[in-house]
């Protein structure tokens, strides 16, 4: 059992969650969490990515909530998307500093950086599911793109690694460990296998167990993720949202 005091992956109505930022924060306080990140989808997400104007509103709301509540810290985050083979993500450089925490994941319904990116990242990963492309070549391309993103941007957490995209787990874990990126054990997807977690543990990567809640009532629901972490034998000090880790690092 871990003492998880932060939920670094939650959605609100600013993307496709059900609650407001305040609803999420209240739910987190009720669960006794000390930190919550609001991480709606990146700018290029089709249909529900945040916009620059909503970013400004979110920032204001979060600043005022942080003034109101002394028992919880609210972080403005984003679940950014990988959009380019060169590791490009969908946060324009001038906005990188606007966020307290950046998560990055691979999602399908996203506007790619360009045609080659569409063809080689999005189309091939779609066709991969149907067995229509060279699997190992696609895996290589994917791995390289994710590593480049990790090296290029101040990403703190790789969201649901392996979901929607096939890559070399060991190489990604090495890059994550070198660049201080935590690998998420996502409690909604329940996606990471014990085996993958063990490989990443071996390579020195840290982890984050997050709810990926899309409704306030699921905030702080870490059950599925915790089960995976326990089964793989992840020690508490390697999970960035445990009380122990936060106390030790002050972050
Ligand atoms: Zn996601
Ligand atoms: Zn999410």
mmCIF file of C-alpha atoms and ligand atoms in Angstrom:
data_model
loop_
_atom_site.group_PDB
_atom_site.id
_atom_site.type_symbol
_atom_site.label_atom_id
_atom_site.label_comp_id
_atom_site.label_asym_id
_atom_site.label_seq_id
_atom_site.Cartn_x
_atom_site.Cartn_y
_atom_site.Cartn_z
ATOM 1 C CA UNK A 1 0.000 0.000 0.000
ATOM 2 C CA UNK A 2 1.299 3.460 -0.869
ATOM 3 C CA UNK A 3 0.365 6.783 0.619
ATOM 4 C CA UNK A 4 -0.563 8.683 -2.542
ATOM 5 C CA UNK A 5 -1.172 12.356 -1.834
ATOM 6 C CA UNK A 6 -1.158 13.826 -5.334
ATOM 7 C CA UNK A 7 -3.202 13.169 -8.445
ATOM 8 C CA UNK A 8 -1.279 14.534 -11.413
ATOM 9 C CA UNK A 9 -3.754 13.586 -14.151
ATOM 10 C CA UNK A 10 -7.347 14.840 -14.062
ATOM 11 C CA UNK A 11 -9.733 16.274 -16.644
ATOM 12 C CA UNK A 12 -12.401 18.952 -16.439
ATOM 13 C CA UNK A 13 -15.001 20.431 -18.759
ATOM 14 C CA UNK A 14 -12.199 22.409 -20.405
ATOM 15 C CA UNK A 15 -11.605 19.214 -22.388
ATOM 16 C CA UNK A 16 -14.052 16.326 -22.026
ATOM 17 C CA UNK A 17 -14.279 15.851 -18.272
ATOM 18 C CA UNK A 18 -17.604 16.297 -16.470
ATOM 19 C CA UNK A 19 -16.660 18.625 -13.615
ATOM 20 C CA UNK A 20 -15.310 22.134 -13.240
ATOM 21 C CA UNK A 21 -11.853 22.838 -11.856
ATOM 22 C CA UNK A 22 -13.471 23.652 -8.509
ATOM 23 C CA UNK A 23 -15.376 20.322 -8.548
ATOM 24 C CA UNK A 24 -12.098 18.452 -9.072
ATOM 25 C CA UNK A 25 -10.350 20.399 -6.332
ATOM 26 C CA UNK A 26 -13.196 19.818 -3.859
ATOM 27 C CA UNK A 27 -13.169 16.101 -4.660
ATOM 28 C CA UNK A 28 -9.417 15.986 -4.119
ATOM 29 C CA UNK A 29 -9.723 17.787 -0.768
ATOM 30 C CA UNK A 30 -12.437 15.342 0.306
ATOM 31 C CA UNK A 31 -10.060 12.486 -0.434
ATOM 32 C CA UNK A 32 -7.330 14.160 1.590
ATOM 33 C CA UNK A 33 -5.018 14.820 -1.367
ATOM 34 C CA UNK A 34 -2.409 17.556 -0.993
ATOM 35 C CA UNK A 35 -1.778 18.241 -4.686
ATOM 36 C CA UNK A 36 -4.009 18.041 -7.747
ATOM 37 C CA UNK A 37 -3.069 18.789 -11.337
ATOM 38 C CA UNK A 38 -5.671 19.843 -13.874
ATOM 39 C CA UNK A 39 -4.475 18.270 -17.096
ATOM 40 C CA UNK A 40 -6.899 18.804 -19.926
ATOM 41 C CA UNK A 41 -6.040 17.762 -23.467
ATOM 42 C CA UNK A 42 -3.497 19.598 -25.613
ATOM 43 C CA UNK A 43 -4.230 22.259 -28.199
ATOM 44 C CA UNK A 44 -4.258 19.915 -31.212
ATOM 45 C CA UNK A 45 -6.714 17.411 -29.765
ATOM 46 C CA UNK A 46 -9.629 17.292 -32.182
ATOM 47 C CA UNK A 47 -12.929 18.274 -30.599
ATOM 48 C CA UNK A 48 -11.811 18.930 -27.050
ATOM 49 C CA UNK A 49 -8.295 20.288 -26.903
ATOM 50 C CA UNK A 50 -7.956 23.447 -24.816
ATOM 51 C CA UNK A 51 -7.593 26.811 -26.536
ATOM 52 C CA UNK A 52 -5.315 29.729 -25.707
ATOM 53 C CA UNK A 53 -8.285 31.660 -24.327
ATOM 54 C CA UNK A 54 -9.369 28.783 -22.093
ATOM 55 C CA UNK A 55 -5.779 28.480 -20.880
ATOM 56 C CA UNK A 56 -5.936 32.053 -19.638
ATOM 57 C CA UNK A 57 -9.229 31.393 -17.837
ATOM 58 C CA UNK A 58 -7.896 28.196 -16.299
ATOM 59 C CA UNK A 59 -4.821 29.981 -15.017
ATOM 60 C CA UNK A 60 -6.950 32.654 -13.329
ATOM 61 C CA UNK A 61 -9.286 30.095 -11.768
ATOM 62 C CA UNK A 62 -6.377 28.062 -10.438
ATOM 63 C CA UNK A 63 -4.642 31.114 -9.006
ATOM 64 C CA UNK A 64 -7.760 32.078 -7.119
ATOM 65 C CA UNK A 65 -8.301 28.519 -5.814
ATOM 66 C CA UNK A 66 -4.714 28.451 -4.573
ATOM 67 C CA UNK A 67 -5.415 31.674 -2.693
ATOM 68 C CA UNK A 68 -8.614 30.208 -1.200
ATOM 69 C CA UNK A 69 -7.393 26.820 -0.058
ATOM 70 C CA UNK A 70 -4.376 26.303 2.145
ATOM 71 C CA UNK A 71 -4.786 22.521 2.440
ATOM 72 C CA UNK A 72 -4.203 21.724 -1.227
ATOM 73 C CA UNK A 73 -1.958 22.880 -4.036
ATOM 74 C CA UNK A 74 -3.583 23.111 -7.472
ATOM 75 C CA UNK A 75 -1.340 22.801 -10.509
ATOM 76 C CA UNK A 76 -2.122 23.969 -13.998
ATOM 77 C CA UNK A 77 -1.127 21.061 -16.184
ATOM 78 C CA UNK A 78 -1.806 19.738 -19.647
ATOM 79 C CA UNK A 79 -1.963 16.335 -21.279
ATOM 80 C CA UNK A 80 -0.037 17.272 -24.382
ATOM 81 C CA UNK A 81 0.035 15.209 -27.557
ATOM 82 C CA UNK A 82 2.902 13.883 -29.561
ATOM 83 C CA UNK A 83 2.337 15.365 -33.029
ATOM 84 C CA UNK A 84 5.632 14.978 -34.902
ATOM 85 C CA UNK A 85 8.266 12.437 -35.831
ATOM 86 C CA UNK A 86 10.860 14.905 -34.556
ATOM 87 C CA UNK A 87 9.267 14.726 -31.103
ATOM 88 C CA UNK A 88 7.128 17.819 -31.534
ATOM 89 C CA UNK A 89 4.265 18.153 -29.057
ATOM 90 C CA UNK A 90 1.222 20.397 -29.299
ATOM 91 C CA UNK A 91 2.311 23.183 -26.985
ATOM 92 C CA UNK A 92 3.703 26.193 -28.835
ATOM 93 C CA UNK A 93 7.074 27.067 -27.298
ATOM 94 C CA UNK A 94 5.967 30.451 -25.853
ATOM 95 C CA UNK A 95 3.345 28.621 -23.778
ATOM 96 C CA UNK A 96 5.576 25.967 -22.271
ATOM 97 C CA UNK A 97 6.194 28.114 -19.207
ATOM 98 C CA UNK A 98 2.479 28.625 -18.602
ATOM 99 C CA UNK A 99 2.185 25.138 -17.128
ATOM 100 C CA UNK A 100 3.209 23.877 -13.709
ATOM 101 C CA UNK A 101 3.330 20.329 -15.028
ATOM 102 C CA UNK A 102 3.363 18.809 -18.501
ATOM 103 C CA UNK A 103 2.153 15.299 -19.290
ATOM 104 C CA UNK A 104 2.575 13.896 -22.764
ATOM 105 C CA UNK A 105 0.743 11.008 -24.332
ATOM 106 C CA UNK A 106 -0.114 9.587 -27.704
ATOM 107 C CA UNK A 107 -3.723 9.989 -28.815
ATOM 108 C CA UNK A 108 -5.203 9.237 -32.192
ATOM 109 C CA UNK A 109 -7.635 12.067 -32.805
ATOM 110 C CA UNK A 110 -5.101 14.811 -32.978
ATOM 111 C CA UNK A 111 -3.982 17.252 -35.640
ATOM 112 C CA UNK A 112 -0.443 16.164 -36.625
ATOM 113 C CA UNK A 113 2.389 18.619 -37.300
ATOM 114 C CA UNK A 114 2.452 17.770 -41.024
ATOM 115 C CA UNK A 115 1.735 15.204 -43.718
ATOM 116 C CA UNK A 116 4.773 12.980 -43.014
ATOM 117 C CA UNK A 117 3.857 12.966 -39.326
ATOM 118 C CA UNK A 118 0.304 12.014 -40.186
ATOM 119 C CA UNK A 119 1.447 9.213 -42.448
ATOM 120 C CA UNK A 120 4.196 7.770 -40.285
ATOM 121 C CA UNK A 121 2.805 8.279 -36.803
ATOM 122 C CA UNK A 122 -0.955 8.412 -36.989
ATOM 123 C CA UNK A 123 -1.858 6.401 -40.059
ATOM 124 C CA UNK A 124 0.702 3.670 -39.437
ATOM 125 C CA UNK A 125 -0.302 3.272 -35.806
ATOM 126 C CA UNK A 126 -3.906 2.952 -36.920
ATOM 127 C CA UNK A 127 -3.006 0.397 -39.577
ATOM 128 C CA UNK A 128 -0.717 -1.396 -37.149
ATOM 129 C CA UNK A 129 -3.814 -2.538 -35.279
ATOM 130 C CA UNK A 130 -5.065 -4.122 -38.485
ATOM 131 C CA UNK A 131 -1.756 -5.839 -39.197
ATOM 132 C CA UNK A 132 -1.222 -3.842 -42.392
ATOM 133 C CA UNK A 133 2.194 -2.339 -41.744
ATOM 134 C CA UNK A 134 5.697 -3.449 -40.854
ATOM 135 C CA UNK A 135 5.330 -3.699 -37.092
ATOM 136 C CA UNK A 136 8.970 -3.483 -36.125
ATOM 137 C CA UNK A 137 9.616 -0.456 -38.362
ATOM 138 C CA UNK A 138 6.588 1.326 -36.901
ATOM 139 C CA UNK A 139 7.780 0.502 -33.421
ATOM 140 C CA UNK A 140 11.207 1.966 -34.215
ATOM 141 C CA UNK A 141 9.724 5.195 -35.573
ATOM 142 C CA UNK A 142 7.425 5.521 -32.569
ATOM 143 C CA UNK A 143 10.232 4.923 -30.091
ATOM 144 C CA UNK A 144 12.431 7.547 -31.689
ATOM 145 C CA UNK A 145 9.659 10.158 -31.768
ATOM 146 C CA UNK A 146 8.818 9.653 -28.081
ATOM 147 C CA UNK A 147 12.498 9.782 -27.062
ATOM 148 C CA UNK A 148 12.939 13.014 -29.009
ATOM 149 C CA UNK A 149 9.914 14.552 -27.280
ATOM 150 C CA UNK A 150 11.251 13.549 -23.882
ATOM 151 C CA UNK A 151 14.619 15.117 -24.681
ATOM 152 C CA UNK A 152 13.179 18.239 -26.222
ATOM 153 C CA UNK A 153 10.502 19.351 -23.764
ATOM 154 C CA UNK A 154 10.148 19.705 -19.990
ATOM 155 C CA UNK A 155 7.767 16.747 -19.807
ATOM 156 C CA UNK A 156 7.317 15.443 -16.271
ATOM 157 C CA UNK A 157 5.080 12.446 -16.902
ATOM 158 C CA UNK A 158 4.630 10.162 -19.866
ATOM 159 C CA UNK A 159 0.885 9.487 -19.794
ATOM 160 C CA UNK A 160 -0.295 5.874 -20.206
ATOM 161 C CA UNK A 161 2.896 4.714 -21.964
ATOM 162 C CA UNK A 162 2.188 2.165 -24.657
ATOM 163 C CA UNK A 163 -1.517 2.979 -24.990
ATOM 164 C CA UNK A 164 -2.397 3.677 -28.659
ATOM 165 C CA UNK A 165 1.247 3.349 -29.621
ATOM 166 C CA UNK A 166 3.733 0.519 -29.697
ATOM 167 C CA UNK A 167 7.306 1.300 -28.666
ATOM 168 C CA UNK A 168 10.408 -0.235 -27.171
ATOM 169 C CA UNK A 169 9.690 -0.187 -23.447
ATOM 170 C CA UNK A 170 13.292 -0.462 -22.388
ATOM 171 C CA UNK A 171 14.538 2.408 -24.562
ATOM 172 C CA UNK A 172 11.682 4.639 -23.422
ATOM 173 C CA UNK A 173 12.375 3.785 -19.783
ATOM 174 C CA UNK A 174 16.065 4.639 -20.227
ATOM 175 C CA UNK A 175 15.232 7.989 -21.826
ATOM 176 C CA UNK A 176 12.693 8.684 -19.089
ATOM 177 C CA UNK A 177 15.225 7.935 -16.356
ATOM 178 C CA UNK A 178 17.831 10.181 -17.978
ATOM 179 C CA UNK A 179 15.437 13.072 -18.433
ATOM 180 C CA UNK A 180 13.581 12.929 -15.145
ATOM 181 C CA UNK A 181 10.321 11.829 -16.740
ATOM 182 C CA UNK A 182 8.049 9.591 -14.685
ATOM 183 C CA UNK A 183 6.182 6.789 -16.399
ATOM 184 C CA UNK A 184 2.522 6.789 -15.566
ATOM 185 C CA UNK A 185 0.749 3.766 -14.202
ATOM 186 C CA UNK A 186 -2.663 4.923 -15.257
ATOM 187 C CA UNK A 187 -5.518 3.780 -13.014
ATOM 188 C CA UNK A 188 -8.162 4.289 -15.709
ATOM 189 C CA UNK A 189 -6.477 2.469 -18.542
ATOM 190 C CA UNK A 190 -4.884 -0.099 -16.208
ATOM 191 C CA UNK A 191 -2.639 -0.489 -19.185
ATOM 192 C CA UNK A 192 0.927 -1.054 -18.062
ATOM 193 C CA UNK A 193 1.751 -4.677 -17.489
ATOM 194 C CA UNK A 194 3.735 -5.813 -14.438
ATOM 195 C CA UNK A 195 6.416 -6.905 -16.844
ATOM 196 C CA UNK A 196 6.754 -3.438 -18.370
ATOM 197 C CA UNK A 197 6.871 -1.860 -14.929
ATOM 198 C CA UNK A 198 9.643 -4.246 -13.918
ATOM 199 C CA UNK A 199 11.677 -3.371 -17.034
ATOM 200 C CA UNK A 200 11.284 0.352 -16.309
ATOM 201 C CA UNK A 201 12.164 -0.184 -12.664
ATOM 202 C CA UNK A 202 15.302 -1.920 -13.793
ATOM 203 C CA UNK A 203 16.253 0.983 -16.022
ATOM 204 C CA UNK A 204 15.938 3.458 -13.171
ATOM 205 C CA UNK A 205 12.741 5.250 -14.207
ATOM 206 C CA UNK A 206 10.329 6.693 -11.671
ATOM 207 C CA UNK A 207 6.568 6.274 -11.847
ATOM 208 C CA UNK A 208 3.383 8.235 -11.247
ATOM 209 C CA UNK A 209 0.145 6.509 -10.296
ATOM 210 C CA UNK A 210 -2.665 8.736 -11.552
ATOM 211 C CA UNK A 211 -6.441 8.470 -11.788
ATOM 212 C CA UNK A 212 -6.887 10.104 -15.233
ATOM 213 C CA UNK A 213 -10.294 10.988 -13.797
ATOM 214 C CA UNK A 214 -12.863 12.418 -16.180
ATOM 215 C CA UNK A 215 -15.422 12.842 -13.389
ATOM 216 C CA UNK A 216 -14.874 14.451 -9.973
ATOM 217 C CA UNK A 217 -15.854 11.279 -8.170
ATOM 218 C CA UNK A 218 -12.981 9.373 -9.729
ATOM 219 C CA UNK A 219 -10.348 11.858 -8.529
ATOM 220 C CA UNK A 220 -7.837 10.054 -6.325
ATOM 221 C CA UNK A 221 -9.084 6.618 -7.392
ATOM 222 C CA UNK A 222 -5.702 4.941 -7.768
ATOM 223 C CA UNK A 223 -6.799 1.348 -7.182
ATOM 224 C CA UNK A 224 -6.012 -0.234 -10.576
ATOM 225 C CA UNK A 225 -2.684 1.554 -10.819
ATOM 226 C CA UNK A 226 -1.697 0.683 -7.275
ATOM 227 C CA UNK A 227 -2.435 -2.982 -7.890
ATOM 228 C CA UNK A 228 -0.041 -2.966 -10.852
ATOM 229 C CA UNK A 229 2.668 -1.136 -8.875
ATOM 230 C CA UNK A 230 2.327 -3.546 -5.957
ATOM 231 C CA UNK A 231 2.418 -6.592 -8.223
ATOM 232 C CA UNK A 232 5.596 -5.303 -9.882
ATOM 233 C CA UNK A 233 7.173 -4.483 -6.511
ATOM 234 C CA UNK A 234 7.673 -0.742 -7.082
ATOM 235 C CA UNK A 235 9.070 0.827 -3.916
ATOM 236 C CA UNK A 236 7.280 3.886 -2.570
ATOM 237 C CA UNK A 237 10.248 6.205 -3.130
ATOM 238 C CA UNK A 238 10.110 5.551 -6.885
ATOM 239 C CA UNK A 239 6.529 6.857 -7.209
ATOM 240 C CA UNK A 240 6.465 10.641 -7.568
ATOM 241 C CA UNK A 241 3.059 11.142 -6.004
ATOM 242 C CA UNK A 242 3.700 9.331 -2.740
ATOM 243 C CA UNK A 243 3.985 11.322 0.462
ATOM 244 C CA UNK A 244 7.485 9.931 0.836
ATOM 245 C CA UNK A 245 8.693 11.118 -2.583
ATOM 246 C CA UNK A 246 7.146 14.565 -2.222
ATOM 247 C CA UNK A 247 8.554 14.967 1.268
ATOM 248 C CA UNK A 248 12.008 13.898 0.126
ATOM 249 C CA UNK A 249 12.173 16.033 -3.006
ATOM 250 C CA UNK A 250 9.915 18.882 -1.985
ATOM 251 C CA UNK A 251 8.035 18.570 -5.282
HETATM 252 ZN ZN1 LIG B 1 -4.752 10.247 -22.452
HETATM 253 ZN ZN1 LIG B 2 -6.123 11.901 -19.698
#
